[in-house]
Coordinates of C-alpha atoms in Angstrom, one line a residue:
M1 CA 54.8 155.4 87.6
S2 CA 58.0 154.3 89.3
R3 CA 58.9 155.5 92.8
L4 CA 62.6 156.5 93.3
L5 CA 64.6 156.2 96.4
I6 CA 68.1 157.8 96.3
I7 CA 70.6 155.5 97.9
T8 CA 74.3 155.3 98.0
T9 CA 75.5 151.8 98.5
L10 CA 78.6 149.9 97.6
V11 CA 78.3 146.5 96.1
S12 CA 81.0 143.9 95.8
L13 CA 82.3 143.4 92.3
L14 CA 83.3 140.2 90.6
I15 CA 85.3 141.1 87.5
D16 CA 86.1 138.6 84.8
Q17 CA 89.9 139.2 84.5
Q18 CA 89.8 137.9 80.9
T19 CA 87.4 140.7 79.7
I20 CA 89.1 142.9 77.2
A21 CA 89.8 146.6 77.9
Q22 CA 86.9 149.0 77.2
T23 CA 86.8 152.8 77.0
Q24 CA 88.7 154.9 79.4
Q25 CA 85.5 155.5 81.4
N26 CA 84.8 151.8 81.7
E27 CA 88.4 151.2 82.7
R28 CA 88.1 153.8 85.4
I29 CA 84.9 152.1 86.7
Q30 CA 86.5 148.7 86.5
N31 CA 89.5 149.7 88.5
G32 CA 87.4 151.6 91.0
R33 CA 84.2 150.8 92.7
I34 CA 80.7 150.3 91.3
V35 CA 78.2 152.3 93.2
V36 CA 74.4 152.0 93.4
Q37 CA 73.1 155.5 92.6
E38 CA 69.4 154.9 93.1
T39 CA 66.7 152.2 93.7
L40 CA 63.5 152.0 91.7
M41 CA 60.3 150.1 92.6
L42 CA 58.5 148.9 89.4
E43 CA 55.5 146.8 88.4
G44 CA 53.8 146.0 85.1
T45 CA 54.1 143.1 82.7
V46 CA 57.0 141.2 81.1
A47 CA 57.6 142.5 77.6
S48 CA 60.4 140.0 76.9
I49 CA 62.7 137.8 78.9
R50 CA 65.9 136.0 78.0
P51 CA 68.9 134.6 80.0
G52 CA 70.3 137.4 82.1
R53 CA 67.8 140.1 81.0
L54 CA 64.2 141.1 81.5
S55 CA 62.2 143.9 79.7
L56 CA 59.3 145.2 81.7
K57 CA 56.5 147.4 80.4
D58 CA 55.2 149.6 83.3
R59 CA 51.7 151.0 83.5
S60 CA 52.6 154.1 81.5
G61 CA 53.9 151.9 78.7
K62 CA 57.6 152.7 79.3
L63 CA 60.0 149.9 78.8
W64 CA 62.7 149.1 81.4
N65 CA 65.6 146.8 80.5
V66 CA 66.9 145.1 83.6
L67 CA 69.7 142.6 84.2
V68 CA 68.6 139.6 86.2
A69 CA 70.9 136.9 87.5
P70 CA 70.0 133.5 85.9
A71 CA 68.8 130.7 88.1
G72 CA 71.5 129.1 90.1
R73 CA 73.9 132.0 89.5
D74 CA 74.5 135.3 91.4
V75 CA 76.3 137.0 88.6
V76 CA 75.1 139.5 85.9
T77 CA 77.1 140.7 82.9
L78 CA 77.1 144.5 82.6
A79 CA 76.9 146.4 79.3
S80 CA 80.7 146.9 79.5
G81 CA 81.2 143.1 79.7
Q82 CA 82.2 143.2 83.4
R83 CA 80.7 140.5 85.5
L84 CA 79.1 141.7 88.8
R85 CA 78.2 139.4 91.7
F86 CA 74.7 140.6 92.7
P87 CA 72.4 138.1 94.3
A88 CA 68.7 138.7 93.7
D89 CA 65.6 137.5 95.6
I90 CA 63.5 136.0 92.9
Q91 CA 60.1 134.3 93.2
I92 CA 58.1 133.1 90.2
V93 CA 54.7 131.8 91.2
G94 CA 52.2 129.9 89.0
S95 CA 48.9 128.2 89.3
Y96 CA 47.5 125.7 86.7
P97 CA 44.4 123.6 86.3
A98 CA 44.9 119.9 85.7
K99 CA 44.2 120.2 81.9
K100 CA 47.2 122.5 81.5
L101 CA 49.7 120.1 83.1
Q102 CA 52.2 118.4 80.7
A103 CA 53.0 114.7 80.6
G104 CA 56.2 113.9 82.5
Q105 CA 56.1 116.9 84.8
I106 CA 57.0 116.0 88.4
L107 CA 54.3 116.5 91.0
R108 CA 54.6 116.4 94.8
F109 CA 51.5 116.0 97.1
Q110 CA 50.1 114.1 100.1
G111 CA 47.4 111.5 99.6
A112 CA 45.8 108.4 101.2
V113 CA 47.1 105.2 99.5
N114 CA 46.9 101.5 100.5
R115 CA 49.3 98.8 99.6
L116 CA 47.0 97.6 96.8
G117 CA 47.5 100.9 95.1
K118 CA 44.0 102.2 95.8
T119 CA 43.6 105.9 96.8
Q120 CA 41.1 107.8 98.9
G121 CA 39.9 111.4 99.1
P122 CA 40.1 114.2 96.6
L123 CA 43.2 116.3 95.9
Q124 CA 42.8 120.1 96.2
T125 CA 46.3 121.3 95.5
L126 CA 49.7 119.9 94.7
Q127 CA 53.2 121.2 93.9
L128 CA 54.9 121.3 90.5
V129 CA 58.5 120.3 91.3
S130 CA 61.3 122.2 89.6
D131 CA 64.1 120.8 91.8
E132 CA 66.6 119.0 89.5
T133 CA 67.8 116.7 92.3
V134 CA 64.4 115.3 93.4
T135 CA 63.7 111.5 92.9
T136 CA 60.2 110.2 92.3
G137 CA 58.8 107.7 94.8
I138 CA 56.3 107.3 97.7
K139 CA 57.1 108.0 101.4
V140 CA 54.8 106.8 104.2
L141 CA 54.0 109.6 106.6
Q142 CA 51.5 107.7 108.8
A143 CA 51.3 103.9 108.2
A144 CA 48.0 102.0 108.3
R145 CA 47.8 98.7 110.2
K146 CA 46.4 96.6 107.4
A147 CA 47.2 96.3 103.7
N148 CA 43.7 97.4 102.6
E149 CA 43.7 100.3 104.9
Y150 CA 45.0 103.7 103.8
S151 CA 48.3 105.2 104.8
E152 CA 49.0 108.9 104.6
C153 CA 51.8 109.2 102.1
E154 CA 53.9 111.8 100.3
I155 CA 53.9 111.1 96.6
V156 CA 56.4 112.4 94.1
G157 CA 55.5 111.2 90.7
N158 CA 55.4 112.0 87.0
F159 CA 52.1 113.4 85.6
I160 CA 50.5 111.0 83.1
R161 CA 47.1 112.6 82.3
S162 CA 43.8 113.8 83.9
S163 CA 40.5 112.3 82.9
K164 CA 37.0 112.3 84.2
G165 CA 37.9 114.1 87.4
R166 CA 40.9 112.0 88.2
L167 CA 44.6 112.6 88.2
F168 CA 47.0 109.8 87.0
V169 CA 50.7 109.8 88.1
R170 CA 53.6 107.4 87.6
I171 CA 55.9 106.3 90.4
P172 CA 58.8 103.8 90.2
A173 CA 57.8 100.2 89.9
K174 CA 60.1 99.3 92.8
N175 CA 58.9 101.9 95.3
G176 CA 58.9 99.8 98.4
F177 CA 55.2 100.3 99.2
T178 CA 52.9 99.1 96.4
R179 CA 53.2 97.0 93.3
R180 CA 51.4 99.5 91.3
S181 CA 53.4 102.1 89.4
T182 CA 50.4 104.1 88.2
L183 CA 48.2 105.8 90.9
S184 CA 44.9 107.5 90.3
F185 CA 43.5 110.3 92.6
A186 CA 40.2 112.1 92.6
M187 CA 40.5 115.8 92.1
A188 CA 38.4 118.4 93.9
D189 CA 36.4 120.9 91.8
N190 CA 38.8 123.7 92.6
F191 CA 42.0 121.6 92.1
R192 CA 45.1 123.6 91.2
A193 CA 48.7 122.8 90.7
E194 CA 51.1 125.4 92.2
L195 CA 54.5 126.3 91.0
R196 CA 57.1 128.2 93.0
T197 CA 60.6 128.7 91.5
A198 CA 63.5 131.1 91.5
D199 CA 64.1 130.6 87.8
P200 CA 63.1 133.8 86.0
S201 CA 63.2 132.1 82.6
R202 CA 59.9 130.3 83.6
A203 CA 58.0 133.5 82.7
R204 CA 57.3 134.8 79.2
A205 CA 55.9 137.9 77.7
G206 CA 52.6 139.0 79.3
A207 CA 53.4 137.7 82.8
K208 CA 52.4 140.0 85.6
V209 CA 55.3 141.6 87.5
I210 CA 53.9 142.5 90.9
Q211 CA 57.2 143.7 92.3
L212 CA 60.5 144.6 90.7
E213 CA 63.1 146.3 92.8
V214 CA 66.1 147.4 90.7
V215 CA 69.2 149.4 91.3
R216 CA 70.8 151.9 88.9
L217 CA 74.6 151.7 88.9
N218 CA 77.0 154.4 88.1
T219 CA 77.7 152.3 85.0
K220 CA 74.1 153.1 83.9
D221 CA 73.1 149.4 84.1
L222 CA 69.8 148.5 85.9
V223 CA 70.1 145.3 88.0
A224 CA 67.3 143.4 89.7
K225 CA 67.4 143.1 93.5
T226 CA 63.9 141.7 94.1
L227 CA 61.6 140.2 91.5
R228 CA 58.0 138.8 92.1
V229 CA 56.2 137.5 89.0
E230 CA 52.9 135.7 88.6
I231 CA 52.5 133.3 85.7
N232 CA 49.8 131.0 84.3
A233 CA 49.4 128.6 81.4
L234 CA 49.5 131.4 78.9
T235 CA 52.4 133.3 80.3
S236 CA 54.8 130.5 81.3
R237 CA 57.3 129.0 78.8
A238 CA 57.2 125.4 77.7
E239 CA 59.6 123.0 79.3
T240 CA 63.1 122.8 77.8
L241 CA 64.7 119.6 76.6
D242 CA 66.9 119.5 79.7
E243 CA 63.8 119.8 81.9
R244 CA 61.9 117.1 80.0
L245 CA 64.9 114.7 80.3
K246 CA 65.3 115.4 84.0
N247 CA 61.6 114.6 84.5
K248 CA 61.8 111.6 82.3
Y249 CA 64.6 110.0 84.4
S250 CA 63.7 111.4 87.8
H251 CA 63.0 107.8 89.0
L252 CA 66.7 107.0 88.7
S253 CA 69.3 107.7 91.4
D254 CA 71.5 110.8 91.0
A255 CA 74.2 109.3 93.2
R256 CA 77.6 108.7 91.6
R257 CA 78.5 105.1 90.6
Q258 CA 81.6 103.1 90.3
P259 CA 82.9 103.0 86.7
R260 CA 80.8 100.8 84.4
I261 CA 79.6 100.6 80.8
V262 CA 76.6 102.6 79.6
R263 CA 75.3 102.4 76.0
S264 CA 72.9 103.9 73.5
P265 CA 72.5 103.1 69.8
R266 CA 75.4 105.4 68.7
F267 CA 77.6 105.6 71.9
T268 CA 79.4 103.3 74.3
F269 CA 81.1 104.8 77.4
M270 CA 82.7 103.8 80.6
T271 CA 81.7 106.3 83.3
D272 CA 81.2 106.9 87.0
I273 CA 78.4 109.5 86.7
S274 CA 75.0 108.7 88.1
D275 CA 72.4 106.5 86.4
R276 CA 70.2 109.5 85.9
Q277 CA 72.9 111.7 84.4
A278 CA 74.1 108.8 82.2
K279 CA 70.6 108.5 80.7
I280 CA 70.1 112.2 80.3
L281 CA 73.5 112.6 78.6
L282 CA 73.0 109.7 76.2
D283 CA 69.6 111.1 75.2
K284 CA 71.1 114.5 74.5
L285 CA 73.9 112.9 72.5
E286 CA 71.5 110.8 70.5
T287 CA 69.4 113.9 69.8
M288 CA 72.5 115.8 68.7
A289 CA 73.7 112.9 66.5
T290 CA 70.2 112.8 64.9
L291 CA 70.3 116.5 64.2
L292 CA 73.8 116.3 62.7
T293 CA 72.7 113.3 60.6
R294 CA 69.7 115.2 59.3
Y295 CA 71.8 118.2 58.5
F296 CA 74.6 116.5 56.7
G297 CA 72.4 113.7 55.2
R298 CA 74.6 110.9 56.6
G299 CA 76.0 109.7 59.9
P300 CA 78.7 107.3 61.2
K301 CA 78.4 103.6 60.8
T302 CA 80.6 103.0 63.9
R303 CA 79.8 103.7 67.6
M304 CA 81.7 106.3 69.4
E305 CA 83.4 105.1 72.6
G306 CA 85.4 106.5 75.4
F307 CA 85.5 107.6 79.1
I308 CA 83.4 110.2 81.0
V309 CA 84.9 110.9 84.4
S310 CA 83.4 112.7 87.4
D311 CA 86.0 111.6 90.0
L312 CA 89.4 110.3 88.9
S313 CA 90.1 108.8 92.3
V314 CA 87.5 106.0 91.9
W315 CA 88.9 104.7 88.7
P316 CA 91.1 101.6 88.8
E317 CA 94.6 102.0 87.7
G318 CA 95.3 101.1 84.1
V319 CA 91.8 101.7 82.8
L320 CA 92.5 105.2 81.5
T321 CA 95.6 104.8 79.3
E322 CA 95.9 108.1 77.4
P323 CA 98.0 110.6 79.4
A324 CA 96.8 113.5 77.2
G325 CA 93.2 112.4 77.9
I326 CA 93.7 112.2 81.6
A327 CA 95.3 115.7 81.6
K328 CA 92.2 117.1 79.8
I329 CA 90.0 115.5 82.4
R330 CA 92.0 117.1 85.2
E331 CA 91.5 120.5 83.5
G332 CA 87.8 120.0 83.4
A333 CA 87.9 119.6 79.6
G334 CA 87.9 116.8 77.0
I335 CA 89.6 115.4 73.9
C336 CA 88.5 113.1 71.1
F337 CA 91.2 110.8 69.8
T338 CA 90.5 109.8 66.1
S339 CA 92.2 107.2 63.9
S340 CA 91.5 105.5 60.6
L341 CA 92.9 102.5 58.6
G342 CA 91.2 102.3 55.2
N343 CA 87.5 102.4 55.8
Q344 CA 87.9 101.5 59.5
R345 CA 87.5 104.5 61.6
R346 CA 87.6 105.0 65.4
A347 CA 86.8 107.9 67.8
T348 CA 87.6 107.7 71.5
L349 CA 86.4 110.3 74.0
Y350 CA 88.2 111.3 77.2
A351 CA 86.2 113.9 79.0
C352 CA 85.0 115.4 82.3
D353 CA 81.3 115.1 83.2
D354 CA 80.4 118.6 81.7
H355 CA 77.6 118.0 79.1
G356 CA 78.7 120.9 76.9
V357 CA 82.3 119.6 76.8
I358 CA 81.1 116.1 76.0
Q359 CA 78.8 117.3 73.2
H360 CA 81.6 119.4 71.7
E361 CA 84.0 116.5 71.6
C362 CA 81.4 114.0 70.4
T363 CA 80.7 116.3 67.5
H364 CA 84.3 115.9 66.5
G365 CA 83.9 112.2 66.8
F366 CA 80.7 112.2 64.7
C367 CA 82.4 114.2 61.9
S368 CA 85.6 112.0 61.9
L369 CA 83.6 108.8 61.9
T370 CA 81.3 110.0 59.1
F371 CA 83.7 111.9 56.8
G372 CA 87.2 110.7 57.7
S373 CA 88.3 113.9 59.3
T374 CA 87.0 117.0 61.1
G375 CA 88.4 119.4 58.4
P376 CA 90.5 122.6 59.0
T377 CA 90.6 123.9 62.6
W378 CA 88.2 126.8 62.0
L379 CA 85.5 124.4 60.7
A380 CA 86.2 121.6 63.1
E381 CA 85.9 123.8 66.2
G382 CA 83.1 125.8 64.7
I383 CA 80.9 122.8 63.9
A384 CA 81.8 121.3 67.3
E385 CA 80.4 124.4 69.0
L386 CA 77.3 124.3 66.8
G387 CA 76.8 120.6 67.9
Q388 CA 77.1 121.6 71.5
Y389 CA 74.4 124.3 71.3
W390 CA 72.1 122.8 68.6
K391 CA 68.6 122.2 69.7
L392 CA 65.7 120.6 67.8
G393 CA 63.7 123.1 65.9
Q394 CA 65.8 126.1 67.2
T395 CA 67.8 128.4 65.0
A396 CA 68.2 131.3 67.5
V397 CA 71.5 132.2 69.2
D398 CA 71.6 130.3 72.5
I399 CA 75.1 130.2 73.8
N400 CA 77.0 130.6 77.0
P401 CA 76.4 134.2 78.3
R402 CA 80.2 134.5 78.9
V403 CA 80.9 133.7 75.3
L404 CA 78.2 136.1 74.1
A405 CA 79.6 139.0 76.2
Y406 CA 83.1 138.4 74.9
L407 CA 81.9 138.5 71.2
Q408 CA 79.9 141.6 71.9
Q409 CA 82.6 143.5 73.6
A410 CA 85.8 142.4 71.8
K411 CA 87.5 145.1 69.8
P412 CA 88.7 144.8 67.1
K413 CA 86.4 142.1 65.8
K414 CA 88.1 139.2 64.0
T415 CA 87.6 139.3 60.2
L416 CA 86.5 136.4 58.1
L417 CA 90.1 135.7 56.9
D418 CA 91.3 135.9 60.5
I419 CA 89.0 133.0 61.4
A420 CA 88.8 130.9 58.3
V421 CA 92.5 130.0 58.2
P422 CA 93.3 127.0 56.0
G423 CA 94.7 123.8 57.4
N424 CA 95.2 122.7 61.0
V425 CA 96.4 125.4 63.4
P426 CA 96.5 125.3 67.3
A427 CA 92.9 125.1 68.5
G428 CA 93.5 127.8 71.1
G429 CA 91.0 128.5 74.0
W430 CA 87.4 129.4 74.4
R431 CA 87.8 132.8 72.8
D432 CA 89.1 131.2 69.6
Y433 CA 86.2 128.7 69.7
A434 CA 83.8 131.7 70.0
W435 CA 84.8 133.3 66.8
R436 CA 84.6 130.0 64.9
W437 CA 81.2 129.4 66.3
A438 CA 80.0 132.8 65.2
L439 CA 81.2 132.3 61.6
C440 CA 79.7 128.8 61.3
H441 CA 76.4 129.8 63.0
M442 CA 75.9 132.6 60.6
L443 CA 76.8 130.6 57.5
A444 CA 74.7 127.6 58.6
H445 CA 71.6 129.7 59.4
N446 CA 71.6 132.7 57.1
P447 CA 69.8 131.5 53.9
N448 CA 72.1 133.6 51.7
Y449 CA 75.0 131.3 52.6
A450 CA 73.5 128.2 54.1
T451 CA 73.2 126.3 50.8
R452 CA 76.9 126.6 50.2
F453 CA 78.0 126.0 53.8
K454 CA 77.0 122.3 54.0
P455 CA 78.7 121.2 50.8
L456 CA 81.8 123.2 51.8
A457 CA 81.9 121.6 55.2
I458 CA 81.5 118.0 53.8
A459 CA 84.1 118.7 51.1
L460 CA 86.6 120.0 53.7
M461 CA 86.1 117.1 56.0
Q462 CA 86.5 114.6 53.1
R463 CA 89.7 116.5 52.1
T464 CA 88.4 117.2 48.6
E465 CA 91.2 118.8 46.5
G466 CA 90.8 122.4 45.5
V467 CA 88.0 123.3 47.9
S468 CA 88.5 126.0 50.4
F469 CA 86.5 128.8 52.1
T470 CA 87.9 131.3 49.6
S471 CA 87.0 129.1 46.6
V472 CA 83.4 128.8 47.7
Y473 CA 82.7 132.1 49.2
G474 CA 85.3 134.3 47.5
P475 CA 82.8 135.9 45.0
L476 CA 80.5 136.7 47.9
A477 CA 83.2 138.1 50.2
P478 CA 81.8 141.7 50.4
Q479 CA 78.3 140.5 51.2
I480 CA 79.4 138.0 53.8
S481 CA 81.7 140.5 55.5
F482 CA 78.8 143.0 55.6
E483 CA 76.3 140.5 57.1
Y484 CA 78.9 139.0 59.5
S485 CA 79.6 142.5 60.8
L486 CA 75.9 143.1 61.3
F487 CA 75.6 139.7 63.0
L488 CA 78.3 140.6 65.5
Q489 CA 76.9 144.1 66.1
H490 CA 73.4 143.0 66.9
M491 CA 73.8 139.4 68.2
E492 CA 72.0 138.6 71.4
L493 CA 70.5 135.5 72.9
G494 CA 67.5 134.8 70.8
Y495 CA 68.9 136.5 67.6
R496 CA 67.9 134.6 64.5
A497 CA 70.1 134.9 61.4
D498 CA 67.3 133.6 59.2
L499 CA 65.2 136.7 60.1
C500 CA 68.1 139.1 59.6
A501 CA 69.4 137.9 56.2
W502 CA 70.1 140.9 53.9
Q503 CA 67.8 141.0 50.8
W504 CA 70.4 141.3 48.1
N505 CA 68.3 140.2 45.2
T506 CA 65.7 142.9 45.3
K507 CA 65.7 145.2 42.3
F508 CA 65.9 148.9 43.1
R509 CA 64.9 152.0 41.0
R510 CA 64.9 155.7 41.3
L511 CA 61.5 157.4 41.4
K512 CA 60.7 160.0 38.8
A513 CA 58.2 162.8 39.3
Q514 CA 54.7 161.4 39.7
Q515 CA 56.0 157.9 40.2
R516 CA 54.9 155.9 43.3
A517 CA 56.4 152.8 44.9
Q518 CA 54.9 150.3 47.3
A519 CA 56.5 147.8 49.6
K520 CA 55.2 145.3 52.2
I521 CA 57.2 145.3 55.4
K522 CA 56.9 142.5 57.9
A523 CA 57.1 143.0 61.7
A524 CA 58.9 139.6 62.1
Y525 CA 62.0 140.5 60.0
S526 CA 64.9 142.8 60.2
W527 CA 65.9 145.3 57.4
Q528 CA 63.7 144.8 54.3
A529 CA 64.3 146.2 50.8
S530 CA 61.9 148.9 49.7
G531 CA 62.9 148.6 46.1
V532 CA 63.6 152.4 45.9
T533 CA 66.9 154.2 45.6
L534 CA 66.8 157.6 47.2
Q535 CA 68.7 160.6 45.8
Q536 CA 70.5 163.0 48.1
G537 CA 68.7 166.2 48.8
I538 CA 65.4 165.2 47.2
S539 CA 62.2 165.2 49.3
Y540 CA 60.0 162.2 49.6
D541 CA 56.5 161.5 51.0
L542 CA 55.8 158.3 52.9
A543 CA 52.6 156.8 54.1
A544 CA 52.1 153.5 55.8
T545 CA 48.9 151.5 56.3
G546 CA 48.1 148.4 58.3
T547 CA 49.1 147.2 61.8
W548 CA 51.6 144.8 63.4
A549 CA 52.2 143.3 66.9
L550 CA 55.5 143.0 68.8
E551 CA 54.7 139.8 70.7
Q552 CA 52.4 136.8 70.5
D553 CA 48.7 137.9 70.9
G554 CA 50.1 141.4 71.6
T555 CA 48.6 144.8 71.1
R556 CA 48.4 145.9 67.4
Y557 CA 50.1 149.1 66.5
D558 CA 50.3 151.2 63.3
A559 CA 53.6 152.4 61.9
D560 CA 53.8 155.0 64.7
G561 CA 54.4 152.2 67.3
D562 CA 53.9 152.6 71.0
D563 CA 54.7 155.5 73.3
T564 CA 58.3 154.3 73.7
G565 CA 59.0 154.0 70.0
R566 CA 58.7 150.2 69.7
G567 CA 56.8 149.2 66.6
T568 CA 57.7 152.5 64.8
L569 CA 58.6 152.2 61.1
I570 CA 62.3 153.1 60.7
G571 CA 64.6 153.3 57.7
C572 CA 68.2 153.5 56.6
L573 CA 70.1 153.9 53.4
F574 CA 72.5 151.2 52.1
R575 CA 75.4 152.2 49.9
D576 CA 78.8 150.7 49.3
Y577 CA 78.2 148.1 52.1
R578 CA 77.6 150.8 54.7
L579 CA 74.4 151.9 56.4
S580 CA 73.3 155.5 57.1
P581 CA 72.1 156.6 60.5
V582 CA 68.5 155.3 61.2
M583 CA 65.6 157.6 60.2
T584 CA 62.3 157.5 62.1
L585 CA 59.5 157.5 59.6
G586 CA 56.3 156.4 61.2
S587 CA 52.9 156.2 59.5
S588 CA 53.2 159.5 57.6
S589 CA 56.3 161.6 57.0
T590 CA 58.0 163.9 54.5
F591 CA 61.8 163.7 54.6
R592 CA 64.8 164.7 52.6
A593 CA 67.3 162.0 51.7
P594 CA 70.6 162.6 53.5
S595 CA 72.6 160.8 50.8
D596 CA 72.2 158.5 47.8
G597 CA 71.4 155.0 48.7
Q598 CA 68.9 152.0 48.7
L599 CA 66.1 152.5 51.2
F600 CA 65.7 149.6 53.7
L601 CA 62.8 149.6 56.2
R602 CA 61.9 147.6 59.3
C603 CA 59.7 147.6 62.4
Q604 CA 61.6 149.1 65.4
D605 CA 62.2 146.2 67.8
N606 CA 65.1 144.4 69.4
F607 CA 66.9 142.2 66.8
N608 CA 66.6 139.2 69.1
A609 CA 62.9 139.7 69.6
L610 CA 61.6 139.5 66.0
G611 CA 60.5 135.8 66.1
D612 CA 57.2 136.4 68.0
N613 CA 56.2 139.5 66.0
A614 CA 53.2 139.4 63.7
G615 CA 51.6 141.4 60.9
E616 CA 52.8 143.7 58.2
I617 CA 52.3 147.2 56.9
V618 CA 52.1 148.5 53.4
V619 CA 54.5 151.5 52.7
H620 CA 53.7 154.0 49.9
L621 CA 56.5 156.2 48.7
R622 CA 56.7 159.1 46.2
R623 CA 58.8 162.1 45.5
S624 CA 57.3 165.2 47.1
P625 CA 55.4 167.4 44.6

């Protein structure tokens, strides 16, 4: 059980001045001081983790939802949408055998190497490097007198493989010490690779939390002050695309360069960013263009070109000729200039060195070069935001936490017709982009609407006569409005629209006396149709058989769930595009319908945590005798 210490401490507050007004209570807190009311010392296992938040299951089975500042940032976003500067002391420690290392990972260790590239002595431990700025290479610590003698060196290299008791790493070909770029080292029997990082996202469900010191604020938020987590091969996440690219190009310098031309198959830019960042960026853009091409079924026949600027002062006068483009760069933003003459199309980028900005603007360029235009503003900016966040094989919400907090807290929410305005209107700021992203994300990933979204987008970008948002989705307006409202209500990082699509096509019936109904309910899905319409005031008996799990390789539960309510079978009634309050049903219950309506059921779990659930239960329903 947790140990409580009552403390009264003031913490400094960093409030996003652009956050919309909340309730009177929140306004009072925002205008006053935020106070730490108590400190709790916790331990247990990670139940789930996502950017800015960690759920811990303590030894009693109780869940604690805690805000944790992401790596490299000292700011958390409170439930009210306020941003609080609250530095945390975070240590994530991992230990891995050689067979669990992944190709490309950066390793740092000391070893004996001669100039012929031969090595001596076994390795016992080495360090997995998570520092983005490190450059691979070899540094002599104690030089040998002859070429065939062994110098004591520090090696920073990319892991290739382990085989027959030896570890193979790659160092740059021009390393200044040996002509060999691949080195092989013997490994001791107890060899381990150690990882130490301050990035909480390295952990995943099941990781051991040996210390979590949190403070409870007068806003009711829990915020991490100290976090110690132990991870291993089973409880650490796979490397992200960004991490793999940084490892891949770690042999290149990260120092800024003078403006020069960099190229890839689809892009040509003049830029002053480092060689490493140029390669990483071009890889990300090529991946984005590949994903867009697969999605739309076609891509541009012309390269996109332009200018990516880190430091305007190093650029020769007269190279950058577009005043509007230079102004955007000074703002830390970007713009894509497009033009066409017959079938000849051109897209020119002016942008700062922010990867998100560049991907957004290059999506505009992709669409213009492929289809002739970017379509109406809502579509152009919505798809550009999709392009910025799109990742291979990922359909979950993964956007800037600031954008997410705004969409969650904004009141009133913008309606479909507020967003899908025909024609070209002022693009606005990041808030306007956020609403357009939300609409396009739901339409692109919800299977109820995805099949119509792609043809609609193509037709609008090709300026096809008579096609509009209303002409395509008009007949489905009530359904879309309902699902869009649910999307905004439950959206979190990790939320998957494909697992939350409403089951409109299920046939429902009322149960007569002696009739029974049966439905299979999956743990890895949101609300699911039971096929039964309940009648107000009538009593029903429910029984559920089977088990499900709330995480990969997790504990199996029946429909009563765990001690905290997670995994419990719950239900609600759908009528006239409204949902009733949630009913807790469990594995066996008798209940009276609070109103007429179609019964929908689901496994009690966070909407953004459904993807790793497993199993299903069978629900049996009848009218009570």
